[in-house]
GROMACS .gro file of C-alpha atoms in nm:
model
  399
    1MET     CA    1   0.000   0.000   0.000
    2PHE     CA    2   0.120   0.351  -0.074
    3GLY     CA    3   0.207   0.552   0.234
    4HIS     CA    4   0.036   0.885   0.307
    5GLY     CA    5   0.076   1.176   0.541
    6ALA     CA    6  -0.133   1.262   0.844
    7PRO     CA    7  -0.470   1.425   0.770
    8ALA     CA    8  -0.445   1.802   0.738
    9LEU     CA    9  -0.680   2.087   0.661
   10SER     CA   10  -0.455   2.210   0.387
   11LEU     CA   11  -0.211   2.061   0.146
   12LEU     CA   12  -0.049   2.400   0.145
   13LYS     CA   13   0.093   2.339   0.491
   14ARG     CA   14   0.211   1.993   0.395
   15ILE     CA   15   0.587   1.932   0.408
   16TYR     CA   16   0.720   1.716   0.129
   17GLU     CA   17   0.999   1.471   0.204
   18TRP     CA   18   1.115   1.501  -0.157
   19PRO     CA   19   1.351   1.774  -0.281
   20LYS     CA   20   1.189   2.117  -0.287
   21ALA     CA   21   0.989   2.255  -0.576
   22GLY     CA   22   1.021   2.605  -0.711
   23LYS     CA   23   0.777   2.811  -0.911
   24THR     CA   24   0.787   3.115  -1.133
   25PHE     CA   25   0.545   3.298  -1.357
   26LEU     CA   26   0.566   3.316  -1.731
   27GLU     CA   27   0.361   3.541  -1.956
   28LEU     CA   28   0.506   3.542  -2.305
   29THR     CA   29   0.310   3.761  -2.538
   30PHE     CA   30   0.347   3.910  -2.882
   31PHE     CA   31   0.190   4.253  -2.855
   32SER     CA   32  -0.082   4.387  -3.081
   33LEU     CA   33  -0.370   4.626  -3.043
   34GLU     CA   34  -0.595   4.344  -3.162
   35SER     CA   35  -0.690   4.144  -2.855
   36GLU     CA   36  -0.760   3.834  -3.065
   37VAL     CA   37  -0.396   3.830  -3.175
   38ILE     CA   38  -0.271   3.849  -2.819
   39VAL     CA   39  -0.503   3.572  -2.704
   40THR     CA   40  -0.391   3.353  -2.993
   41LEU     CA   41  -0.018   3.417  -2.969
   42GLY     CA   42   0.035   3.468  -2.597
   43SER     CA   43   0.144   3.184  -2.370
   44PHE     CA   44   0.051   3.195  -2.003
   45PHE     CA   45   0.159   2.931  -1.757
   46ARG     CA   46   0.299   2.876  -1.411
   47LEU     CA   47   0.628   2.688  -1.420
   48TYR     CA   48   0.720   2.437  -1.150
   49TYR     CA   49   1.074   2.299  -1.131
   50PRO     CA   50   1.319   2.132  -0.888
   51CYS     CA   51   1.482   2.404  -0.678
   52GLN     CA   52   1.763   2.468  -0.436
   53GLU     CA   53   1.709   2.554  -0.071
   54SER     CA   54   1.677   2.929  -0.017
   55ASP     CA   55   1.616   3.127   0.300
   56LYS     CA   56   1.487   3.424   0.101
   57ALA     CA   57   1.234   3.234  -0.111
   58GLU     CA   58   0.867   3.294  -0.036
   59LYS     CA   59   0.565   3.078  -0.103
   60PRO     CA   60   0.313   3.237  -0.340
   61ASP     CA   61  -0.057   3.288  -0.277
   62TRP     CA   62  -0.273   2.999  -0.388
   63VAL     CA   63  -0.522   3.236  -0.555
   64PRO     CA   64  -0.323   3.522  -0.713
   65CYS     CA   65  -0.578   3.806  -0.685
   66ARG     CA   66  -0.944   3.894  -0.625
   67GLU     CA   67  -1.044   3.874  -0.992
   68TYR     CA   68  -1.006   3.497  -0.971
   69PHE     CA   69  -1.254   3.490  -0.682
   70ASN     CA   70  -1.493   3.691  -0.900
   71GLY     CA   71  -1.446   3.441  -1.180
   72LEU     CA   72  -1.519   3.150  -0.948
   73ALA     CA   73  -1.835   3.329  -0.833
   74ASP     CA   74  -1.951   3.374  -1.192
   75PHE     CA   75  -1.877   3.011  -1.273
   76MET     CA   76  -2.072   2.895  -0.967
   77LYS     CA   77  -2.351   3.146  -1.043
   78ILE     CA   78  -2.335   3.322  -0.707
   79ASN     CA   79  -2.318   3.689  -0.614
   80ARG     CA   80  -1.968   3.838  -0.653
   81ALA     CA   81  -1.986   4.076  -0.358
   82ILE     CA   82  -2.087   3.804  -0.114
   83SER     CA   83  -1.871   3.530  -0.257
   84GLU     CA   84  -1.554   3.739  -0.267
   85LYS     CA   85  -1.569   3.788   0.109
   86ILE     CA   86  -1.644   3.419   0.166
   87PHE     CA   87  -1.371   3.298  -0.070
   88ASN     CA   88  -1.119   3.541   0.073
   89TYR     CA   89  -1.202   3.429   0.427
   90LEU     CA   90  -1.181   3.059   0.340
   91PHE     CA   91  -0.891   3.057   0.095
   92GLY     CA   92  -0.725   3.400   0.088
   93SER     CA   93  -0.442   3.315   0.329
   94TYR     CA   94  -0.330   2.989   0.171
   95LYS     CA   95   0.008   2.946   0.007
   96ILE     CA   96   0.118   2.676  -0.234
   97PRO     CA   97   0.395   2.426  -0.146
   98ALA     CA   98   0.656   2.580  -0.375
   99TYR     CA   99   0.903   2.868  -0.358
  100THR     CA  100   0.873   3.174  -0.581
  101ASP     CA  101   1.174   3.230  -0.811
  102ALA     CA  102   1.393   2.989  -0.611
  103PRO     CA  103   1.719   2.888  -0.785
  104PHE     CA  104   1.681   2.597  -1.024
  105LYS     CA  105   1.840   2.268  -0.920
  106ALA     CA  106   1.908   1.976  -1.150
  107ASN     CA  107   2.216   1.782  -1.246
  108ALA     CA  108   2.051   1.594  -1.530
  109PRO     CA  109   1.802   1.701  -1.798
  110CYS     CA  110   1.450   1.697  -1.655
  111PRO     CA  111   1.149   1.532  -1.818
  112VAL     CA  112   0.871   1.778  -1.902
  113VAL     CA  113   0.496   1.780  -1.833
  114ILE     CA  114   0.243   2.024  -1.976
  115PHE     CA  115  -0.062   2.040  -1.747
  116SER     CA  116  -0.413   2.150  -1.850
  117HIS     CA  117  -0.674   2.259  -1.594
  118GLY     CA  118  -1.043   2.175  -1.588
  119LEU     CA  119  -1.355   2.374  -1.676
  120GLY     CA  120  -1.389   2.680  -1.451
  121ALA     CA  121  -1.043   2.634  -1.303
  122PHE     CA  122  -0.714   2.818  -1.365
  123ARG     CA  123  -0.341   2.760  -1.353
  124THR     CA  124  -0.288   2.762  -0.973
  125LEU     CA  125  -0.552   2.513  -0.859
  126TYR     CA  126  -0.352   2.192  -0.910
  127SER     CA  127  -0.043   2.267  -0.703
  128ALA     CA  128  -0.062   1.931  -0.519
  129ILE     CA  129   0.000   1.755  -0.849
  130CYS     CA  130   0.236   2.001  -1.015
  131ALA     CA  131   0.457   2.060  -0.710
  132GLU     CA  132   0.482   1.688  -0.645
  133LEU     CA  133   0.596   1.624  -1.002
  134ALA     CA  134   0.849   1.907  -0.980
  135SER     CA  135   0.977   1.781  -0.646
  136GLN     CA  136   1.054   1.451  -0.817
  137GLY     CA  137   1.254   1.598  -1.101
  138PHE     CA  138   1.003   1.722  -1.359
  139ILE     CA  139   0.968   2.063  -1.513
  140VAL     CA  140   0.593   2.130  -1.522
  141ALA     CA  141   0.412   2.406  -1.712
  142SER     CA  142   0.061   2.456  -1.575
  143VAL     CA  143  -0.118   2.636  -1.857
  144GLU     CA  144  -0.393   2.893  -1.801
  145HIS     CA  145  -0.633   2.865  -2.093
  146ARG     CA  146  -0.772   3.169  -2.273
  147ASP     CA  147  -1.059   2.994  -2.449
  148GLU     CA  148  -1.317   3.128  -2.200
  149SER     CA  149  -1.323   2.796  -2.013
  150SER     CA  150  -1.119   2.934  -1.722
  151SER     CA  151  -1.322   3.097  -1.448
  152ALA     CA  152  -1.089   3.394  -1.496
  153THR     CA  153  -0.770   3.480  -1.678
  154TYR     CA  154  -0.611   3.787  -1.831
  155TYR     CA  155  -0.375   3.915  -2.096
  156TYR     CA  156  -0.200   4.242  -2.174
  157ARG     CA  157  -0.250   4.482  -2.460
  158GLU     CA  158  -0.058   4.793  -2.545
  159MET     CA  159  -0.200   5.128  -2.447
  160THR     CA  160  -0.353   5.337  -2.719
  161GLU     CA  161  -0.195   5.675  -2.789
  162GLU     CA  162  -0.484   5.837  -2.602
  163GLU     CA  163  -0.418   5.620  -2.297
  164LYS     CA  164  -0.047   5.697  -2.311
  165ALA     CA  165  -0.121   6.068  -2.332
  166ALA     CA  166  -0.320   6.039  -2.011
  167LYS     CA  167   0.000   5.916  -1.840
  168PRO     CA  168   0.256   6.181  -1.946
  169SER     CA  169   0.511   6.065  -1.688
  170VAL     CA  170   0.563   5.736  -1.876
  171PRO     CA  171   0.823   5.754  -2.159
  172LYS     CA  172   0.656   5.675  -2.491
  173THR     CA  173   0.960   5.484  -2.616
  174CYS     CA  174   0.906   5.198  -2.372
  175ALA     CA  175   0.655   5.012  -2.586
  176THR     CA  176   0.699   4.684  -2.402
  177ASP     CA  177   0.737   4.824  -2.052
  178PRO     CA  178   0.463   4.697  -1.816
  179ASP     CA  179   0.369   5.059  -1.750
  180HIS     CA  180   0.259   5.079  -2.113
  181LEU     CA  181   0.037   4.774  -2.090
  182VAL     CA  182  -0.328   4.740  -1.999
  183THR     CA  183  -0.458   4.430  -1.822
  184VAL     CA  184  -0.763   4.279  -1.990
  185TRP     CA  185  -0.959   4.022  -1.791
  186MET     CA  186  -1.145   3.732  -1.950
  187TYR     CA  187  -1.409   3.542  -1.755
  188TYR     CA  188  -1.584   3.211  -1.803
  189ARG     CA  189  -1.833   3.207  -2.087
  190ALA     CA  190  -2.152   3.027  -1.997
  191LEU     CA  191  -2.371   2.866  -2.260
  192LYS     CA  192  -2.627   3.099  -2.410
  193HIS     CA  193  -2.995   3.012  -2.396
  194GLY     CA  194  -3.067   2.747  -2.657
  195GLU     CA  195  -2.701   2.714  -2.757
  196SER     CA  196  -2.571   2.369  -2.846
  197GLU     CA  197  -2.283   2.276  -2.618
  198PHE     CA  198  -2.069   2.052  -2.838
  199PRO     CA  199  -1.962   2.314  -3.098
  200LEU     CA  200  -1.841   2.546  -2.821
  201ARG     CA  201  -1.658   2.278  -2.622
  202ASN     CA  202  -1.504   2.123  -2.933
  203LYS     CA  203  -1.374   2.463  -3.043
  204GLN     CA  204  -1.238   2.523  -2.694
  205VAL     CA  205  -1.063   2.187  -2.666
  206LYS     CA  206  -0.884   2.252  -2.994
  207GLN     CA  207  -0.765   2.594  -2.874
  208ARG     CA  208  -0.662   2.444  -2.541
  209ALA     CA  209  -0.451   2.181  -2.716
  210ASP     CA  210  -0.289   2.454  -2.925
  211GLU     CA  211  -0.209   2.646  -2.605
  212CYS     CA  212  -0.044   2.336  -2.457
  213ILE     CA  213   0.163   2.295  -2.773
  214LEU     CA  214   0.258   2.664  -2.765
  215ALA     CA  215   0.369   2.630  -2.403
  216LEU     CA  216   0.590   2.340  -2.508
  217GLU     CA  217   0.738   2.549  -2.789
  218ARG     CA  218   0.822   2.823  -2.540
  219LEU     CA  219   0.994   2.573  -2.313
  220GLU     CA  220   1.194   2.448  -2.610
  221GLU     CA  221   1.313   2.803  -2.675
  222ILE     CA  222   1.405   2.848  -2.309
  223ASN     CA  223   1.595   2.520  -2.319
  224LEU     CA  224   1.791   2.648  -2.620
  225GLY     CA  225   1.887   2.961  -2.427
  226ARG     CA  226   1.695   3.197  -2.652
  227PRO     CA  227   1.587   3.522  -2.485
  228LEU     CA  228   1.212   3.550  -2.445
  229GLN     CA  229   1.005   3.846  -2.341
  230ASN     CA  230   0.827   3.777  -2.013
  231VAL     CA  231   0.595   4.066  -1.933
  232LEU     CA  232   0.540   3.947  -1.577
  233LYS     CA  233   0.796   4.076  -1.330
  234THR     CA  234   1.010   3.796  -1.191
  235GLN     CA  235   1.354   3.761  -1.033
  236PHE     CA  236   1.409   3.414  -1.175
  237ASP     CA  237   1.729   3.360  -1.374
  238TRP     CA  238   1.601   3.205  -1.696
  239THR     CA  239   1.951   3.130  -1.821
  240THR     CA  240   1.976   2.851  -1.561
  241LEU     CA  241   1.715   2.656  -1.758
  242GLU     CA  242   1.932   2.634  -2.069
  243ASN     CA  243   1.984   2.266  -2.156
  244SER     CA  244   1.785   2.170  -1.846
  245MET     CA  245   1.510   1.971  -2.018
  246ASP     CA  246   1.498   1.626  -2.170
  247LEU     CA  247   1.292   1.709  -2.478
  248CYS     CA  248   1.270   1.343  -2.571
  249SER     CA  249   1.069   1.286  -2.251
  250ILE     CA  250   0.758   1.504  -2.273
  251ALA     CA  251   0.409   1.422  -2.146
  252VAL     CA  252   0.078   1.604  -2.141
  253MET     CA  253  -0.157   1.576  -1.846
  254GLY     CA  254  -0.488   1.728  -1.742
  255HIS     CA  255  -0.801   1.704  -1.528
  256SER     CA  256  -1.159   1.684  -1.656
  257PHE     CA  257  -1.174   1.921  -1.957
  258GLY     CA  258  -0.796   1.916  -1.923
  259GLY     CA  259  -0.802   1.539  -1.967
  260ALA     CA  260  -0.982   1.584  -2.298
  261THR     CA  261  -0.730   1.856  -2.383
  262ALA     CA  262  -0.445   1.611  -2.321
  263ILE     CA  263  -0.596   1.364  -2.569
  264GLU     CA  264  -0.649   1.637  -2.830
  265ALA     CA  265  -0.289   1.751  -2.780
  266LEU     CA  266  -0.161   1.395  -2.828
  267CYS     CA  267  -0.340   1.387  -3.162
  268LYS     CA  268  -0.193   1.720  -3.270
  269GLU     CA  269   0.166   1.690  -3.145
  270VAL     CA  270   0.379   1.375  -3.162
  271LYS     CA  271   0.642   1.531  -2.933
  272PHE     CA  272   0.412   1.433  -2.648
  273LYS     CA  273   0.522   1.076  -2.577
  274CYS     CA  274   0.228   0.989  -2.353
  275GLY     CA  275  -0.070   1.139  -2.173
  276VAL     CA  276  -0.235   1.117  -1.830
  277ALA     CA  277  -0.608   1.199  -1.818
  278LEU     CA  278  -0.740   1.262  -1.467
  279ASP     CA  279  -1.116   1.199  -1.452
  280ALA     CA  280  -1.141   1.304  -1.816
  281TRP     CA  281  -1.455   1.466  -1.953
  282MET     CA  282  -1.471   1.314  -2.300
  283PHE     CA  283  -1.767   1.513  -2.436
  284PRO     CA  284  -1.566   1.792  -2.609
  285LEU     CA  285  -1.371   1.550  -2.828
  286ASP     CA  286  -1.457   1.458  -3.185
  287GLU     CA  287  -1.430   1.079  -3.203
  288GLU     CA  288  -1.277   1.108  -3.550
  289ILE     CA  289  -0.944   1.196  -3.386
  290PHE     CA  290  -0.926   0.876  -3.179
  291PRO     CA  291  -0.755   0.660  -3.445
  292ARG     CA  292  -0.492   0.932  -3.492
  293VAL     CA  293  -0.380   0.920  -3.128
  294LYS     CA  294  -0.077   0.690  -3.131
  295GLN     CA  295   0.069   0.749  -2.785
  296PRO     CA  296   0.003   0.562  -2.457
  297ILE     CA  297  -0.273   0.706  -2.237
  298PHE     CA  298  -0.345   0.651  -1.868
  299PHE     CA  299  -0.698   0.725  -1.745
  300ILE     CA  300  -0.720   0.780  -1.368
  301ASN     CA  301  -1.087   0.808  -1.275
  302SER     CA  302  -1.281   0.901  -0.964
  303GLU     CA  303  -1.551   0.669  -0.839
  304ARG     CA  304  -1.837   0.921  -0.825
  305PHE     CA  305  -1.797   1.130  -1.142
  306GLN     CA  306  -1.784   0.879  -1.424
  307TRP     CA  307  -2.085   0.739  -1.608
  308ALA     CA  308  -2.136   0.468  -1.870
  309GLY     CA  309  -2.138   0.699  -2.173
  310ASN     CA  310  -1.815   0.872  -2.074
  311ILE     CA  311  -1.639   0.543  -2.000
  312SER     CA  312  -1.764   0.410  -2.335
  313ARG     CA  313  -1.586   0.694  -2.515
  314MET     CA  314  -1.266   0.619  -2.326
  315ARG     CA  315  -1.298   0.257  -2.434
  316LYS     CA  316  -1.299   0.368  -2.797
  317LEU     CA  317  -0.932   0.455  -2.746
  318ASP     CA  318  -0.849   0.094  -2.656
  319SER     CA  319  -0.565  -0.051  -2.859
  320ALA     CA  320  -0.409  -0.393  -2.901
  321VAL     CA  321  -0.066  -0.244  -2.971
  322ILE     CA  322  -0.053   0.083  -2.771
  323GLN     CA  323  -0.083   0.084  -2.393
  324ARG     CA  324  -0.411   0.234  -2.279
  325LYS     CA  325  -0.472   0.186  -1.908
  326MET     CA  326  -0.762   0.285  -1.684
  327ILE     CA  327  -0.796   0.275  -1.306
  328THR     CA  328  -1.060   0.403  -1.064
  329ILE     CA  329  -0.967   0.524  -0.716
  330ARG     CA  330  -1.238   0.415  -0.474
  331GLY     CA  331  -1.396   0.675  -0.251
  332THR     CA  332  -1.299   0.968  -0.473
  333VAL     CA  333  -1.506   1.243  -0.635
  334HIS     CA  334  -1.437   1.469  -0.932
  335GLN     CA  335  -1.285   1.735  -0.707
  336SER     CA  336  -1.040   1.492  -0.548
  337PHE     CA  337  -0.776   1.612  -0.797
  338PRO     CA  338  -0.777   1.995  -0.760
  339ASP     CA  339  -0.649   2.154  -0.439
  340PHE     CA  340  -0.997   2.247  -0.310
  341THR     CA  341  -1.030   1.900  -0.159
  342PHE     CA  342  -0.764   1.990   0.102
  343LEU     CA  343  -0.897   2.332   0.196
  344THR     CA  344  -1.235   2.263   0.353
  345GLY     CA  345  -1.349   2.076   0.658
  346ASN     CA  346  -1.502   1.733   0.626
  347TRP     CA  347  -1.867   1.840   0.650
  348ILE     CA  348  -1.849   2.134   0.408
  349GLY     CA  349  -1.620   1.939   0.177
  350LYS     CA  350  -1.867   1.656   0.138
  351LEU     CA  351  -2.165   1.892   0.113
  352MET     CA  352  -2.001   2.075  -0.177
  353LYS     CA  353  -1.871   1.746  -0.326
  354LEU     CA  354  -1.511   1.855  -0.278
  355LYS     CA  355  -1.429   1.546  -0.073
  356GLY     CA  356  -1.507   1.179  -0.112
  357GLU     CA  357  -1.500   0.899   0.143
  358ILE     CA  358  -1.125   0.853   0.105
  359ASP     CA  359  -0.867   1.066   0.288
  360PRO     CA  360  -0.783   1.336   0.029
  361GLU     CA  361  -0.409   1.306   0.096
  362LEU     CA  362  -0.420   0.932   0.033
  363ALA     CA  363  -0.623   0.990  -0.284
  364ILE     CA  364  -0.377   1.239  -0.432
  365ASP     CA  365  -0.081   1.021  -0.331
  366LEU     CA  366  -0.236   0.722  -0.508
  367SER     CA  367  -0.301   0.933  -0.818
  368ASN     CA  368   0.044   1.094  -0.818
  369LYS     CA  369   0.231   0.768  -0.767
  370ALA     CA  370   0.028   0.588  -1.031
  371SER     CA  371   0.099   0.876  -1.271
  372LEU     CA  372   0.471   0.865  -1.193
  373ALA     CA  373   0.486   0.490  -1.254
  374PHE     CA  374   0.318   0.536  -1.593
  375LEU     CA  375   0.543   0.828  -1.687
  376GLU     CA  376   0.851   0.634  -1.584
  377ARG     CA  377   0.753   0.350  -1.813
  378HIS     CA  378   0.681   0.562  -2.118
  379LEU     CA  379   0.928   0.848  -2.086
  380GLY     CA  380   1.219   0.616  -2.028
  381GLU     CA  381   1.331   0.437  -1.714
  382GLN     CA  382   1.690   0.553  -1.764
  383THR     CA  383   1.578   0.917  -1.764
  384PHE     CA  384   1.412   0.874  -1.427
  385LEU     CA  385   1.700   0.683  -1.272
  386SER     CA  386   1.942   0.953  -1.383
  387VAL     CA  387   1.727   1.235  -1.245
  388PHE     CA  388   1.647   1.058  -0.918
  389CYS     CA  389   2.009   0.966  -0.848
  390THR     CA  390   2.151   1.311  -0.921
  391MET     CA  391   1.881   1.477  -0.707
  392GLY     CA  392   1.945   1.246  -0.414
  393ILE     CA  393   1.606   1.074  -0.429
  394LEU     CA  394   1.785   0.743  -0.486
  395SER     CA  395   2.120   0.669  -0.326
  396GLY     CA  396   2.198   0.387  -0.564
  397VAL     CA  397   2.052   0.151  -0.820
  398TRP     CA  398   2.106  -0.222  -0.836
  399THR     CA  399   2.038  -0.420  -1.151
   0.00000   0.00000   0.00000
């Protein structure tokens, strides 16, 4: 049986026995006055990576700012004014188990995971998964999708000349300076009355897959040492990531809508060697793509979310020659994968279906360790042994 930690109200106070994980922000955008161009070309993700110990490093807020609380309120169809106070009271003080801009640590090229969030979520809500992967030697890019499936997200556009004129103290030559940028928020788009759902979700899953592929392309450029324009202020030394990634060992992973996104991305990009779909919502996918998915897939399902029709669509990806595995973790619910499951008491958690019958720490440990075993098999055992030994996770290997 897999071991698990003592029950806790919050994963964010949990102390990992593995090497520490660091985190930094990345917002890579090509600027244009046309917002559609920015949304298409920009890449927005939170990067998790193995890090060195640092006394100065701080843990970041779990929810970055109030606009995300507003987005969650809209997604849940509750009043913003009331919900913001409730959300801030319940979750506003939590930190994630990673260190902001901590120095990168790796003595061997790290395997890479691109992570896709679920419907109504955003890039920070899966820190239990992403930080655990990073603490075990992965570089993980947790993408924030701009297809209007996130509860909230944002991008930057350049100020118009009129807006610049209203700020005469800002030099007009600094076209890419943050002071010359305007934040534009995007919130979750609900279905319109009488609107068919499949066309919207299918369009979104295709954009989401493209955003995962774009995030991978940005990581490839970072790995090559090419300078990239990050409009978010960060103290992280990006040059330390040059030649840090094993670009022959890349996986895509996601939860719910993100699970469907992972499958779509596998179809579109052969650089992804395998995929992990956590409680995947298969509805957005066009079944015509299934025969074109050639990589191994691991479905990790909750007990309470899945239904016969959804499982039937997963089964259509069965293959006699490519590994397609499926497991169900007993006692789990759909929200056993995002961080919310750790942040509420037992009664409220079960009332809001954020907790199942199983200890949430045991559930995420089972999921994480099953994922790691699958990734080890399909990204290359030698890659993992090299990373684990150089990071001190393994003291030796006997064959």
